[in-house]
PDB file of C-alpha atoms in Angstrom:
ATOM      1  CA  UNK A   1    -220.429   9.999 -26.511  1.00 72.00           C
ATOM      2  CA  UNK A   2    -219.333  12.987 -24.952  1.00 72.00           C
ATOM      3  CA  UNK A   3    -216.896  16.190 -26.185  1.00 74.00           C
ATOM      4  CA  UNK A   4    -215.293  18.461 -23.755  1.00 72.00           C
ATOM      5  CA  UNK A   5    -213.767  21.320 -25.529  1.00 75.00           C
ATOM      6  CA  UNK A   6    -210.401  22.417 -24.057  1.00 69.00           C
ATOM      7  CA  UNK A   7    -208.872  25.780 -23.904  1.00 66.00           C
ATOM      8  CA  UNK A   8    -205.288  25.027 -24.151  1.00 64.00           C
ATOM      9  CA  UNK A   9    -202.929  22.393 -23.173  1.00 63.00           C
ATOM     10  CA  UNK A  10    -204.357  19.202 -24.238  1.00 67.00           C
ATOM     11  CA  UNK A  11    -201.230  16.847 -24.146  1.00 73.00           C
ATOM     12  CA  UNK A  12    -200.966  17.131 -20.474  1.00 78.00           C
ATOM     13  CA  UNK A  13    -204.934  16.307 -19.514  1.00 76.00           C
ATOM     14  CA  UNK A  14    -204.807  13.456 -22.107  1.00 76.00           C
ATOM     15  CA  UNK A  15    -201.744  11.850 -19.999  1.00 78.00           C
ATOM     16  CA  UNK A  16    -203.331  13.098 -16.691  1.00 76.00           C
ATOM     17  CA  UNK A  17    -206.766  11.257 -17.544  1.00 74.00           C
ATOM     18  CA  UNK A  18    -204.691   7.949 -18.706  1.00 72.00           C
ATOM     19  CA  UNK A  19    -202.937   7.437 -15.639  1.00 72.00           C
ATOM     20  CA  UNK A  20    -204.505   4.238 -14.844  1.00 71.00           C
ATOM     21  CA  UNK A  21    -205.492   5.235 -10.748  1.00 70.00           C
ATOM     22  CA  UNK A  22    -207.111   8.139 -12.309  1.00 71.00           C
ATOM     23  CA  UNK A  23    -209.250   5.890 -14.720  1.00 73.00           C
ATOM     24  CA  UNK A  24    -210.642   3.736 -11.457  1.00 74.00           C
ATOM     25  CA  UNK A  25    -211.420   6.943  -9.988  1.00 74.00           C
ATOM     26  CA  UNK A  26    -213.360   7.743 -12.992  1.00 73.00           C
ATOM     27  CA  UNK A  27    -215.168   4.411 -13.000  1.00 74.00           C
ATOM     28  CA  UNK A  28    -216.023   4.660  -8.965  1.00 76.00           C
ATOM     29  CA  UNK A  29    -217.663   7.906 -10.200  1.00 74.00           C
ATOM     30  CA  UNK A  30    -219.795   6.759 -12.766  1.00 72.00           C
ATOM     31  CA  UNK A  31    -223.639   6.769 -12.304  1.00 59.00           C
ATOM     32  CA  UNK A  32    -226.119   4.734 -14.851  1.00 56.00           C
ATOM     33  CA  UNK A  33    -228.037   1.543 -14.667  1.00 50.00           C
ATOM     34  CA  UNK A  34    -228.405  -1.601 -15.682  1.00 50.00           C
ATOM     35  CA  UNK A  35    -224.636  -2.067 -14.845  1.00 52.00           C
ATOM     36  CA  UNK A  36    -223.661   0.562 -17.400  1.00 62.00           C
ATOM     37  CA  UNK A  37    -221.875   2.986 -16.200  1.00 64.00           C
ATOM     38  CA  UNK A  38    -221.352   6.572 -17.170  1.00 73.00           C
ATOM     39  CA  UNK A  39    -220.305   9.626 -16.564  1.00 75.00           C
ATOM     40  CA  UNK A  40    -222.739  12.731 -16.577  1.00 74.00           C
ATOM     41  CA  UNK A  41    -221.601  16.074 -17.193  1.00 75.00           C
ATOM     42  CA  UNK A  42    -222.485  16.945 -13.910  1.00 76.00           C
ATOM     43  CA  UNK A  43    -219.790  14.617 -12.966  1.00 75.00           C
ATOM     44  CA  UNK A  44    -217.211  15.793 -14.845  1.00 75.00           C
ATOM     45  CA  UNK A  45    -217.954  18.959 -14.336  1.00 76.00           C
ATOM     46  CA  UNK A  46    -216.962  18.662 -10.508  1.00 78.00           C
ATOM     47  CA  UNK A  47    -213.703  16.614 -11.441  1.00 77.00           C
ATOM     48  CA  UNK A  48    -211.061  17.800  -9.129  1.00 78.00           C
ATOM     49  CA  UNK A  49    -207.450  17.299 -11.166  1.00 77.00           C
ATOM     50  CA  UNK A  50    -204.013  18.125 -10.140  1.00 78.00           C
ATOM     51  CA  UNK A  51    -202.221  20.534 -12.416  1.00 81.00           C
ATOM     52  CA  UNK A  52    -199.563  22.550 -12.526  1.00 84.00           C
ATOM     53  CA  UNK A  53    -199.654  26.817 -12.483  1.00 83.00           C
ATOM     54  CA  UNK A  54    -196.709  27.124 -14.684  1.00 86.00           C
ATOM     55  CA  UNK A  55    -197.947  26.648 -18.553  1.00 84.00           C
ATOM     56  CA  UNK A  56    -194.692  25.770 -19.516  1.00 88.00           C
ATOM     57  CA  UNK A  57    -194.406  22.859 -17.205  1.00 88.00           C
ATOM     58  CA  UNK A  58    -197.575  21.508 -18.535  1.00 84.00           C
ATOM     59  CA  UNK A  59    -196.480  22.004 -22.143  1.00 84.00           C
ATOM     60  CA  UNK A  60    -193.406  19.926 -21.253  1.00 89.00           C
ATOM     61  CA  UNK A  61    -194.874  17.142 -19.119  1.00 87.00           C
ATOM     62  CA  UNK A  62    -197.540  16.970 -22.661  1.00 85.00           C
ATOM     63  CA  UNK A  63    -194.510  16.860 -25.127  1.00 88.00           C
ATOM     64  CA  UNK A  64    -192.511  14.348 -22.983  1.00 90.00           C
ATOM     65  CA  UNK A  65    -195.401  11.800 -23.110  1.00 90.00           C
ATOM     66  CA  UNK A  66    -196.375  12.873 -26.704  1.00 89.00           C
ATOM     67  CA  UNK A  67    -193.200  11.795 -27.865  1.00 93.00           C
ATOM     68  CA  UNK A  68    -193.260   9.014 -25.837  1.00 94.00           C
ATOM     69  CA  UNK A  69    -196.287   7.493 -27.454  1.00 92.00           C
ATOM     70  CA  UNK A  70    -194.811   8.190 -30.629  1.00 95.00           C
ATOM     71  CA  UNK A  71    -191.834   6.392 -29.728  1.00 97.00           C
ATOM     72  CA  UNK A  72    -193.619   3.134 -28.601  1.00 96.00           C
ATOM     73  CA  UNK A  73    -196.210   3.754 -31.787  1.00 96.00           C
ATOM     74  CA  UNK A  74    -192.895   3.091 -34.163  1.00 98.00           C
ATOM     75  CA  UNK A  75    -191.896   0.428 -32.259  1.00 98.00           C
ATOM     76  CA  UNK A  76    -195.210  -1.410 -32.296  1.00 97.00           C
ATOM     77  CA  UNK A  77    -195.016  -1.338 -36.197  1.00 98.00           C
ATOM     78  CA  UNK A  78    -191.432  -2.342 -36.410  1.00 97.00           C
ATOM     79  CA  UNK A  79    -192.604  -5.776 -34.586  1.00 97.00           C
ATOM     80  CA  UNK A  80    -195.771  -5.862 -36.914  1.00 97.00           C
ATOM     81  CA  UNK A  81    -193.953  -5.384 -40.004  1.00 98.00           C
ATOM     82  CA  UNK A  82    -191.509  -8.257 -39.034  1.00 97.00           C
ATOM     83  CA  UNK A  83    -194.170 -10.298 -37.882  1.00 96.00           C
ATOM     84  CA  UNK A  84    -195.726  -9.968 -41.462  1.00 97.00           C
ATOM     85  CA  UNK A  85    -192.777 -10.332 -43.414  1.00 97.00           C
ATOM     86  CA  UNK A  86    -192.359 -13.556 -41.481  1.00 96.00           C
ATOM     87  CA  UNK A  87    -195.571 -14.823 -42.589  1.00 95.00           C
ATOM     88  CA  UNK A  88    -194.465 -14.110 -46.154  1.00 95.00           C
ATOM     89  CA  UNK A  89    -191.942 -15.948 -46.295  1.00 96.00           C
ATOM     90  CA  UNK A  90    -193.490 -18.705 -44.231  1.00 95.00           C
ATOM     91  CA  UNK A  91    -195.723 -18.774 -47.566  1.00 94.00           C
ATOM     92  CA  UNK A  92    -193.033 -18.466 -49.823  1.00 96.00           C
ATOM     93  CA  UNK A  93    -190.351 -20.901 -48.475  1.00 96.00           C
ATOM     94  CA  UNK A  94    -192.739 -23.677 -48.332  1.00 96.00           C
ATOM     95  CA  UNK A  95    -194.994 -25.544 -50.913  1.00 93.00           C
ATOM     96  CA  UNK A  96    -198.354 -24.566 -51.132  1.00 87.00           C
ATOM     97  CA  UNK A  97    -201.163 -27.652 -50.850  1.00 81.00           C
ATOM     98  CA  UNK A  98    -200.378 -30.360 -54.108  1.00 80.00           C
ATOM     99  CA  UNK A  99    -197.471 -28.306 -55.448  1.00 87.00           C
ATOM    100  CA  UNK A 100    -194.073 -29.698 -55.222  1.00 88.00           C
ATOM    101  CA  UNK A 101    -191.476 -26.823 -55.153  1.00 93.00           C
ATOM    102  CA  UNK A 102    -192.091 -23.535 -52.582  1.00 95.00           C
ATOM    103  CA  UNK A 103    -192.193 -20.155 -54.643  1.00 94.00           C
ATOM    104  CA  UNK A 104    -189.025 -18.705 -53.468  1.00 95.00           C
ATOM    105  CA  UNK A 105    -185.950 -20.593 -53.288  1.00 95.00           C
ATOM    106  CA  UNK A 106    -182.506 -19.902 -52.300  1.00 96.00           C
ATOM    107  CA  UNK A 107    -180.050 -19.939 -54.719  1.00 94.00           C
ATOM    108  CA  UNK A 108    -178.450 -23.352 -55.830  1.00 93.00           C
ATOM    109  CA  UNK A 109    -181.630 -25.143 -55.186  1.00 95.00           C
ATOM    110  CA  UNK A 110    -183.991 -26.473 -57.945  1.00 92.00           C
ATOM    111  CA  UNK A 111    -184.871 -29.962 -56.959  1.00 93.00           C
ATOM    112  CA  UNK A 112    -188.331 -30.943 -56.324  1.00 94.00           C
ATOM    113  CA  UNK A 113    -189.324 -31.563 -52.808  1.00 96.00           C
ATOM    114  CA  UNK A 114    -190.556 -34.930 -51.869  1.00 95.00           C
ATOM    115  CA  UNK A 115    -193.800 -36.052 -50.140  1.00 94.00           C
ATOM    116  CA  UNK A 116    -192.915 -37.613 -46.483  1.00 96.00           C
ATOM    117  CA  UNK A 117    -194.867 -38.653 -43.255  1.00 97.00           C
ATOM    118  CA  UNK A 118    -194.173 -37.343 -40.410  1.00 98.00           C
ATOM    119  CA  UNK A 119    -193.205 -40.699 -39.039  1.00 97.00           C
ATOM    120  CA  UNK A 120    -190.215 -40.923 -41.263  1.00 98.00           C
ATOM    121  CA  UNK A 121    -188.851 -38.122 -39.152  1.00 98.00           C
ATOM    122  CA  UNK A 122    -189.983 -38.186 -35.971  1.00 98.00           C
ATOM    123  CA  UNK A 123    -190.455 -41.756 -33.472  1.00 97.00           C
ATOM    124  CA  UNK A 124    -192.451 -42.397 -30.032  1.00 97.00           C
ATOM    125  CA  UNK A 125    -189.178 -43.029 -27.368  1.00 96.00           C
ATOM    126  CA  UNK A 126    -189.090 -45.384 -25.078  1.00 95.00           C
ATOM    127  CA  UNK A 127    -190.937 -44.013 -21.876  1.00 94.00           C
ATOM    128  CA  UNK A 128    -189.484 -42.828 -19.006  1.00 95.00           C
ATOM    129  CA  UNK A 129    -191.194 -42.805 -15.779  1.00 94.00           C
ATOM    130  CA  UNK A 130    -190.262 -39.637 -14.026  1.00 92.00           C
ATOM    131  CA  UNK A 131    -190.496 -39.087 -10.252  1.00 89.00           C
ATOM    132  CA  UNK A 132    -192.323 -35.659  -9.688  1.00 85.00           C
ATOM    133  CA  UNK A 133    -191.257 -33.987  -6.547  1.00 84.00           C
ATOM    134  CA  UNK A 134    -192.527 -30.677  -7.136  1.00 85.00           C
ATOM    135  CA  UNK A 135    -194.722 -28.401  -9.414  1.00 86.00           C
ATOM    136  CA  UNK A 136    -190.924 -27.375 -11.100  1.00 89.00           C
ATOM    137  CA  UNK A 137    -190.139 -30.345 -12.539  1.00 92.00           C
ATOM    138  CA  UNK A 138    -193.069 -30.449 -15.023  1.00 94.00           C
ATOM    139  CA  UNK A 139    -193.388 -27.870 -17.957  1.00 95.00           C
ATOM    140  CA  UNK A 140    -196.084 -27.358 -20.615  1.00 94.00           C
ATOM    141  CA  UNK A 141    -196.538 -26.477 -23.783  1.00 96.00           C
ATOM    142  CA  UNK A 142    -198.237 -22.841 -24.702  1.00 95.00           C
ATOM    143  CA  UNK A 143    -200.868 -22.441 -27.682  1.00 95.00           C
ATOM    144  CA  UNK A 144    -199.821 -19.989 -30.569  1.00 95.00           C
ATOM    145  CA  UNK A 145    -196.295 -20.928 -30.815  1.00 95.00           C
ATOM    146  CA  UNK A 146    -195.425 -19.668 -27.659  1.00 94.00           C
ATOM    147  CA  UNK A 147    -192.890 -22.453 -26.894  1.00 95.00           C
ATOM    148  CA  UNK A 148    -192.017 -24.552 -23.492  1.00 96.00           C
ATOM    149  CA  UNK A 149    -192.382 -23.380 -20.384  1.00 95.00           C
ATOM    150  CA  UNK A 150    -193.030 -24.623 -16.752  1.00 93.00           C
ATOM    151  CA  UNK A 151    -196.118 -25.446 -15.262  1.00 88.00           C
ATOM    152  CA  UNK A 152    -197.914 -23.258 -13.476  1.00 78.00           C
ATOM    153  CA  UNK A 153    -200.624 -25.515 -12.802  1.00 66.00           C
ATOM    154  CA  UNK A 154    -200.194 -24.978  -9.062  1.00 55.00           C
ATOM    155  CA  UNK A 155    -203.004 -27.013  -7.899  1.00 51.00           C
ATOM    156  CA  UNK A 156    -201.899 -29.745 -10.050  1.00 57.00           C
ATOM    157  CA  UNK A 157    -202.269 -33.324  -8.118  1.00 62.00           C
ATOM    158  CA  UNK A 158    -198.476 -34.911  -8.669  1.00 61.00           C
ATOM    159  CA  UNK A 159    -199.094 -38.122  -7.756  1.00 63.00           C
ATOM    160  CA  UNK A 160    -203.038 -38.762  -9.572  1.00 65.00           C
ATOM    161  CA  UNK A 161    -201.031 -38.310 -12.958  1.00 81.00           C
ATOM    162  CA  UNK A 162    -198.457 -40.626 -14.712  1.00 89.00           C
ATOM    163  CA  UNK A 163    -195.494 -38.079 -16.061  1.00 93.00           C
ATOM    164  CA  UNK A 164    -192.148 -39.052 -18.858  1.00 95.00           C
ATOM    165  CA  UNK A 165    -189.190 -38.018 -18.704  1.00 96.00           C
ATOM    166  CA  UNK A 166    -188.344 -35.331 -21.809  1.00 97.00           C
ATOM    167  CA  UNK A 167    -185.520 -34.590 -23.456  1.00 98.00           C
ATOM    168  CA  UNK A 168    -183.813 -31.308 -25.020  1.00 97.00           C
ATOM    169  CA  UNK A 169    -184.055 -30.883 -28.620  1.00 97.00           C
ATOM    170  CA  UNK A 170    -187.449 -33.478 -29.206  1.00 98.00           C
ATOM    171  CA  UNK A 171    -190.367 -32.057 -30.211  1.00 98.00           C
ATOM    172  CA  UNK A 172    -193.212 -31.764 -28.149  1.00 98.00           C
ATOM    173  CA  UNK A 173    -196.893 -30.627 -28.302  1.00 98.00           C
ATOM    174  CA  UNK A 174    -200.000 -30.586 -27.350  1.00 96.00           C
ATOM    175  CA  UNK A 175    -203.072 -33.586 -28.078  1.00 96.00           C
ATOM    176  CA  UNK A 176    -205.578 -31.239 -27.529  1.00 94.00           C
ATOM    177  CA  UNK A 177    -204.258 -28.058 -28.866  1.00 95.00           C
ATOM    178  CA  UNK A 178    -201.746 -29.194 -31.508  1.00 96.00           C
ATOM    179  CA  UNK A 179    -204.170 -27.399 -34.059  1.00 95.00           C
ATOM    180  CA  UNK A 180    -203.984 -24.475 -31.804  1.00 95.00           C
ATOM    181  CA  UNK A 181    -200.666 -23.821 -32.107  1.00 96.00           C
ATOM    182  CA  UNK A 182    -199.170 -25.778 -28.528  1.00 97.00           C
ATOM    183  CA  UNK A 183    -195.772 -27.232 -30.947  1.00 97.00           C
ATOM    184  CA  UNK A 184    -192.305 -26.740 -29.711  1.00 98.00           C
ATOM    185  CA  UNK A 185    -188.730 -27.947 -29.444  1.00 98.00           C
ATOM    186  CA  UNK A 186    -187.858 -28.502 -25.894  1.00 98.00           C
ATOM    187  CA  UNK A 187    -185.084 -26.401 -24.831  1.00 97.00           C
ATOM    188  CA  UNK A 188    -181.560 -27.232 -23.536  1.00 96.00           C
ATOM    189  CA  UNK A 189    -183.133 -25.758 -19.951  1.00 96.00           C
ATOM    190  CA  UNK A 190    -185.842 -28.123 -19.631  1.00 97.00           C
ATOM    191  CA  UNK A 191    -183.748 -31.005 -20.057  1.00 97.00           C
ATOM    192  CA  UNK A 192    -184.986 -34.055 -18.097  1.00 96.00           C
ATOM    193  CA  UNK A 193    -188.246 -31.843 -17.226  1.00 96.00           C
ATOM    194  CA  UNK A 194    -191.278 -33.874 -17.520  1.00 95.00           C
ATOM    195  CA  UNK A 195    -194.812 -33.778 -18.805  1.00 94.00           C
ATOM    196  CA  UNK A 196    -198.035 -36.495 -18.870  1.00 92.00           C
ATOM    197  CA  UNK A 197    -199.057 -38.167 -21.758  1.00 93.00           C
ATOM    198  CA  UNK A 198    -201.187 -35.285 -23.023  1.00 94.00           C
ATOM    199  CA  UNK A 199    -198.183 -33.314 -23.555  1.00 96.00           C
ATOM    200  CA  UNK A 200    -195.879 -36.462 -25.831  1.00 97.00           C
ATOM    201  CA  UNK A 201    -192.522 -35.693 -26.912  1.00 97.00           C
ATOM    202  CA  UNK A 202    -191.033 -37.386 -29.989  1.00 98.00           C
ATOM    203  CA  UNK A 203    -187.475 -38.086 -31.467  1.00 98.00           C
ATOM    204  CA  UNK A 204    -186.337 -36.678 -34.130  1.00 98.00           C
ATOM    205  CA  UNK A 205    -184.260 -38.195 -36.849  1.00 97.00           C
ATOM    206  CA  UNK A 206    -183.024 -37.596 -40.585  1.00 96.00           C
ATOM    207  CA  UNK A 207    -184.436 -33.887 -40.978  1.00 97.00           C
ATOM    208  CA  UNK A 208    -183.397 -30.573 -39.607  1.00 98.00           C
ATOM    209  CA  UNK A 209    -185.237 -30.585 -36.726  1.00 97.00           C
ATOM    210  CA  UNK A 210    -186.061 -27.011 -36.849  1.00 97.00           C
ATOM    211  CA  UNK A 211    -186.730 -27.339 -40.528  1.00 98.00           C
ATOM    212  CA  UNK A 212    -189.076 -29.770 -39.622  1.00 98.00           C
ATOM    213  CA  UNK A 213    -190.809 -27.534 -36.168  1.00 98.00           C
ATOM    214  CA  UNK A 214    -191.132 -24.250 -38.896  1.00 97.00           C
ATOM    215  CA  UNK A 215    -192.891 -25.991 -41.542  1.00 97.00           C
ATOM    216  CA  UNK A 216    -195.454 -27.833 -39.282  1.00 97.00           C
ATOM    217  CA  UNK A 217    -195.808 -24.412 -37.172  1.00 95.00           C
ATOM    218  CA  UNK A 218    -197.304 -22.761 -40.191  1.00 95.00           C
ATOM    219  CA  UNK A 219    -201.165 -21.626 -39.170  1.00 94.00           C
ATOM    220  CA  UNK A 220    -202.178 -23.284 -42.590  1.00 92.00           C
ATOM    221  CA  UNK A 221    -200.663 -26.369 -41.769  1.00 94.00           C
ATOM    222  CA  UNK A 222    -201.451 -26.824 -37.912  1.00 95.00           C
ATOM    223  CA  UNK A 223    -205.231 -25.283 -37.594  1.00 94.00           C
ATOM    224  CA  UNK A 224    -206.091 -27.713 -40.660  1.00 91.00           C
ATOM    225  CA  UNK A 225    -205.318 -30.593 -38.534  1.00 93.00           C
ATOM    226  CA  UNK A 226    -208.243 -30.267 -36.243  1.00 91.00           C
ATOM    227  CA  UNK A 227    -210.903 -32.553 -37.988  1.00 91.00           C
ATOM    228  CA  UNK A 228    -207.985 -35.043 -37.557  1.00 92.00           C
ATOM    229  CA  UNK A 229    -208.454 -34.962 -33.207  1.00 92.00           C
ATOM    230  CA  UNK A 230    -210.241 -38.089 -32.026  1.00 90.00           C
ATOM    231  CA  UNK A 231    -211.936 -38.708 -29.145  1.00 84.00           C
ATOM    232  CA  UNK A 232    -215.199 -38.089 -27.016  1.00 79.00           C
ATOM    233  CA  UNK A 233    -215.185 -34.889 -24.896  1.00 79.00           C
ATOM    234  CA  UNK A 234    -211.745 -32.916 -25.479  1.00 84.00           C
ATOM    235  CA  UNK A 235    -210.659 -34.667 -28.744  1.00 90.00           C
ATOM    236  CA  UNK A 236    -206.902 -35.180 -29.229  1.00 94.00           C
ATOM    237  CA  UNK A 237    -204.292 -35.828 -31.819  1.00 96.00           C
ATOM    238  CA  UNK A 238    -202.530 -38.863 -30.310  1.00 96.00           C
ATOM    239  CA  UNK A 239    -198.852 -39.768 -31.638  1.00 96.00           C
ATOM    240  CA  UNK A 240    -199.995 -42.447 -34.189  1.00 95.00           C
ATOM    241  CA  UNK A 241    -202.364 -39.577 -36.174  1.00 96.00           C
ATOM    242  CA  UNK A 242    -199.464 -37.143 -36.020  1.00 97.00           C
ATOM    243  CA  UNK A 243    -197.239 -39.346 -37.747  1.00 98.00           C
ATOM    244  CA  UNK A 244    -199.470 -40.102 -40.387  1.00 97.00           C
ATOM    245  CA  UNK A 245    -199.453 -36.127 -41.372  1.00 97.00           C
ATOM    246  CA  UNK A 246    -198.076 -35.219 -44.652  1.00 95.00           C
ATOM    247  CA  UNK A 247    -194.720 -32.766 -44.735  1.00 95.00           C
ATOM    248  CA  UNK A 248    -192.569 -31.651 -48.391  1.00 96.00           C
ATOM    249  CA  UNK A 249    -189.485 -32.096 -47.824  1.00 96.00           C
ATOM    250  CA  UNK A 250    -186.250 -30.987 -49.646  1.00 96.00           C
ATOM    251  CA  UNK A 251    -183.615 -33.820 -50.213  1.00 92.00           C
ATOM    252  CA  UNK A 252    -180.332 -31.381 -49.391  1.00 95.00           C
ATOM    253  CA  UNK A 253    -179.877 -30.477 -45.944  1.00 96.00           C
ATOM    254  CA  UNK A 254    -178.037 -27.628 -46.675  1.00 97.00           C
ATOM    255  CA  UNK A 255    -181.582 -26.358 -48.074  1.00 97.00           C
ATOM    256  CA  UNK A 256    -183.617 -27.254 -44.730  1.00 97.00           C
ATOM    257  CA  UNK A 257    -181.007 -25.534 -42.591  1.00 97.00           C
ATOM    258  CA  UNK A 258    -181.075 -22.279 -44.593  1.00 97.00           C
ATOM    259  CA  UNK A 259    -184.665 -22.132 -44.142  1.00 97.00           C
ATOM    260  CA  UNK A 260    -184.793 -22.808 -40.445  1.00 97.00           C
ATOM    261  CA  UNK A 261    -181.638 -20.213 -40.042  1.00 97.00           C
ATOM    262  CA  UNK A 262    -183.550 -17.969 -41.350  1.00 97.00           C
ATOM    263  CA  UNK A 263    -186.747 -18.048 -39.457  1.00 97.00           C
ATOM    264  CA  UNK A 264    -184.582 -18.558 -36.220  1.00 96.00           C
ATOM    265  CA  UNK A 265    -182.851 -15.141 -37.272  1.00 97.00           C
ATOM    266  CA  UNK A 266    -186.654 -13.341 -37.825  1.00 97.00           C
ATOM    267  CA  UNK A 267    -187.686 -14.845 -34.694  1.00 96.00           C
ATOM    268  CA  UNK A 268    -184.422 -13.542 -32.897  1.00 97.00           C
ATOM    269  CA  UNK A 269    -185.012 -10.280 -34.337  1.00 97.00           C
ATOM    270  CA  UNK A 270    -188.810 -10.249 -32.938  1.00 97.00           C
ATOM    271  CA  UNK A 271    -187.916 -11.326 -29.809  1.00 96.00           C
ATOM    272  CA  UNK A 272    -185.332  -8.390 -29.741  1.00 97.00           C
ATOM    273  CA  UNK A 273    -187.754  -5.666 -30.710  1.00 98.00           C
ATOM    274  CA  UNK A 274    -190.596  -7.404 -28.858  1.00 97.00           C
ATOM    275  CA  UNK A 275    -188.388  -6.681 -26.019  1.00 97.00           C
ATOM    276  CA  UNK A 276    -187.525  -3.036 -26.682  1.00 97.00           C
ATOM    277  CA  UNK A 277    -191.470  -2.321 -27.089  1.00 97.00           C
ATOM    278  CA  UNK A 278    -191.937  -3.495 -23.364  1.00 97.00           C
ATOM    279  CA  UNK A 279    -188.957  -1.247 -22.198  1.00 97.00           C
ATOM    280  CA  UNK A 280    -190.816   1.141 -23.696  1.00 97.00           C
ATOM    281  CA  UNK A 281    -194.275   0.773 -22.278  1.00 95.00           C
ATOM    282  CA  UNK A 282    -192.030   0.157 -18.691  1.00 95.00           C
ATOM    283  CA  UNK A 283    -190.576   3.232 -19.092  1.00 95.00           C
ATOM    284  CA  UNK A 284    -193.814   5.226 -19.783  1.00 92.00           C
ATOM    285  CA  UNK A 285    -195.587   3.350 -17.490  1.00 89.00           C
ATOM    286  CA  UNK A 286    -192.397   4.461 -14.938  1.00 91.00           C
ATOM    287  CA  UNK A 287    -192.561   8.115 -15.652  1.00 90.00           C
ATOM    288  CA  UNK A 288    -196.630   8.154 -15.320  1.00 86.00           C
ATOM    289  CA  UNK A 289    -195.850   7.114 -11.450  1.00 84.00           C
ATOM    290  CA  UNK A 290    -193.359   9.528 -11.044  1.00 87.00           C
ATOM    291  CA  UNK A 291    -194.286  12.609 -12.818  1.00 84.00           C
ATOM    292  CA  UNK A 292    -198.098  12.834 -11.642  1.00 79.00           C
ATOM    293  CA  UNK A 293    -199.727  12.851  -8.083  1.00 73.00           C
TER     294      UNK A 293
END
């Protein structure tokens, strides 16, 4: 570790030295061995940077980005305070392991909830051999909860691989990453997409269905499930296991929809600031181009 001790304006050479061209000029000037790099005072010493004469434009330039950073900094903790008061309630709303009733309820609801299989809910369809014409007509499944998308498996052979025929509003996931987190409900805009068998898609009947897609997506219900996989190789949770998982289950409805409206509202809300945050770093990232050579 180094310390270079500045004599006035140290907003402006912390942005200058950020700028992401200037940090792969630093790294093609770095000296060391071993493939450790470094750089020597000698080095920096002899760093030529572009500045400007006027103080006050370099007090400015500093501010700007200073408030900036503070900008995006806020922003950043707005989505990690949602993010945890999500996975609060995701605790609260549900039952814990061999208890019956979830901590926090809404109001108007006292019932016990009852002990179900996942099969009473959700059924293997009938399958539907899809003709696959291009790389766009298949989608995939993300790990963490990151939902449906296409495939981008570009090299992907179309015609070595059996695909089905999906369907808008089944749920879908993963064999060999259920536990990590590849669960979703497909879309209205990936209707009659397709996937192979590795990535199933199953009806769903008698439950809110995204009742039914929050309480499985829990972390402490999902990453549990992997000494459940079967297999030699990549092990898999095939549709038969999956039904046979356990879910709690409130009798009223009007309960399960509650609870899924308000996790689709947090997510919304995520999504939303998620969003601002990267208008943000665009912006900054926008300005870096523009204000330095």
């Amino acid at each position: 570790l180094a310390a270079i001790e500045l004599n006035d304006n140290y907003n402006y050479l912390f942005v200058f030295f950020n700028l992401d061209k200037r940090y792969l000029e630093l790294r093609n000037l770095s000296s060391g061995d071993s493939g450790r790099g470094g750089l020597n005072k000698k080095l920096v010493k002899n760093i030529t940077i572009n500045i400007p004469n006027n103080i006050q434009e370099q007090r400015k330039i500093g501010t700007f980005f200073n408030k900036l950073d503070d900008l995006i900094t806020k922003q950043t903790q707005k989505v990690a305070l949602l993010k945890q008061l999500k996975r609060g309630y995701l605790q609260k709303l549900f039952p814990q392991a061999g208890q019956t009733t979830p901590q926090l309820r809404f109001k108007g609801f006292n019932d016990e909830w009852q002990s179900k299989k996942l099969g009473d809910f959700l059924s293997i369809p009938i399958k539907e051999k899809a003709n696959i014409n291009s790389i766009n007509d298949l989608i995939t499944v993300r790990l963490n909860l990151n939902g449906v998308v296409l495939s981008d498996r570009a090299t992907l052979s179309l015609t070595a691989t059996n695909y089905y025929i999906r369907h808008s509003g089944q749920f879908i996931y993963g064999k060999q990453n259920f536990f990590n987190g590849a669960i979703a409900i497909i879309p209205k805009e990936f209707e009659g997409k397709a996937t192979s068998g590795d990535v199933p898609a199953l009806d769903i009947k008698n439950i809110d269905s995204m009742f039914l897609y929050f309480f499985v997506s829990r972390p402490t219900y999902f990453k549990n499930k992997k000494s459940m996989a079967s297999g030699t190789g990549s092990k898999r949770i095939h549709e038969k296991t999956l039904l046979s998982f356990n879910i709690a289950v409130p009798n009223s409805l009007q309960e399960q929809q509650k609870i899924s409206s308000l996790f689709a509202k947090l997510d919304h809300l995520i999504e939303l600031q998620n969003h601002r945050l990267k208008l943000l770093e665009e912006l900054k990232k926008g300005y870096l181009q523009k204000m330095f050579i």
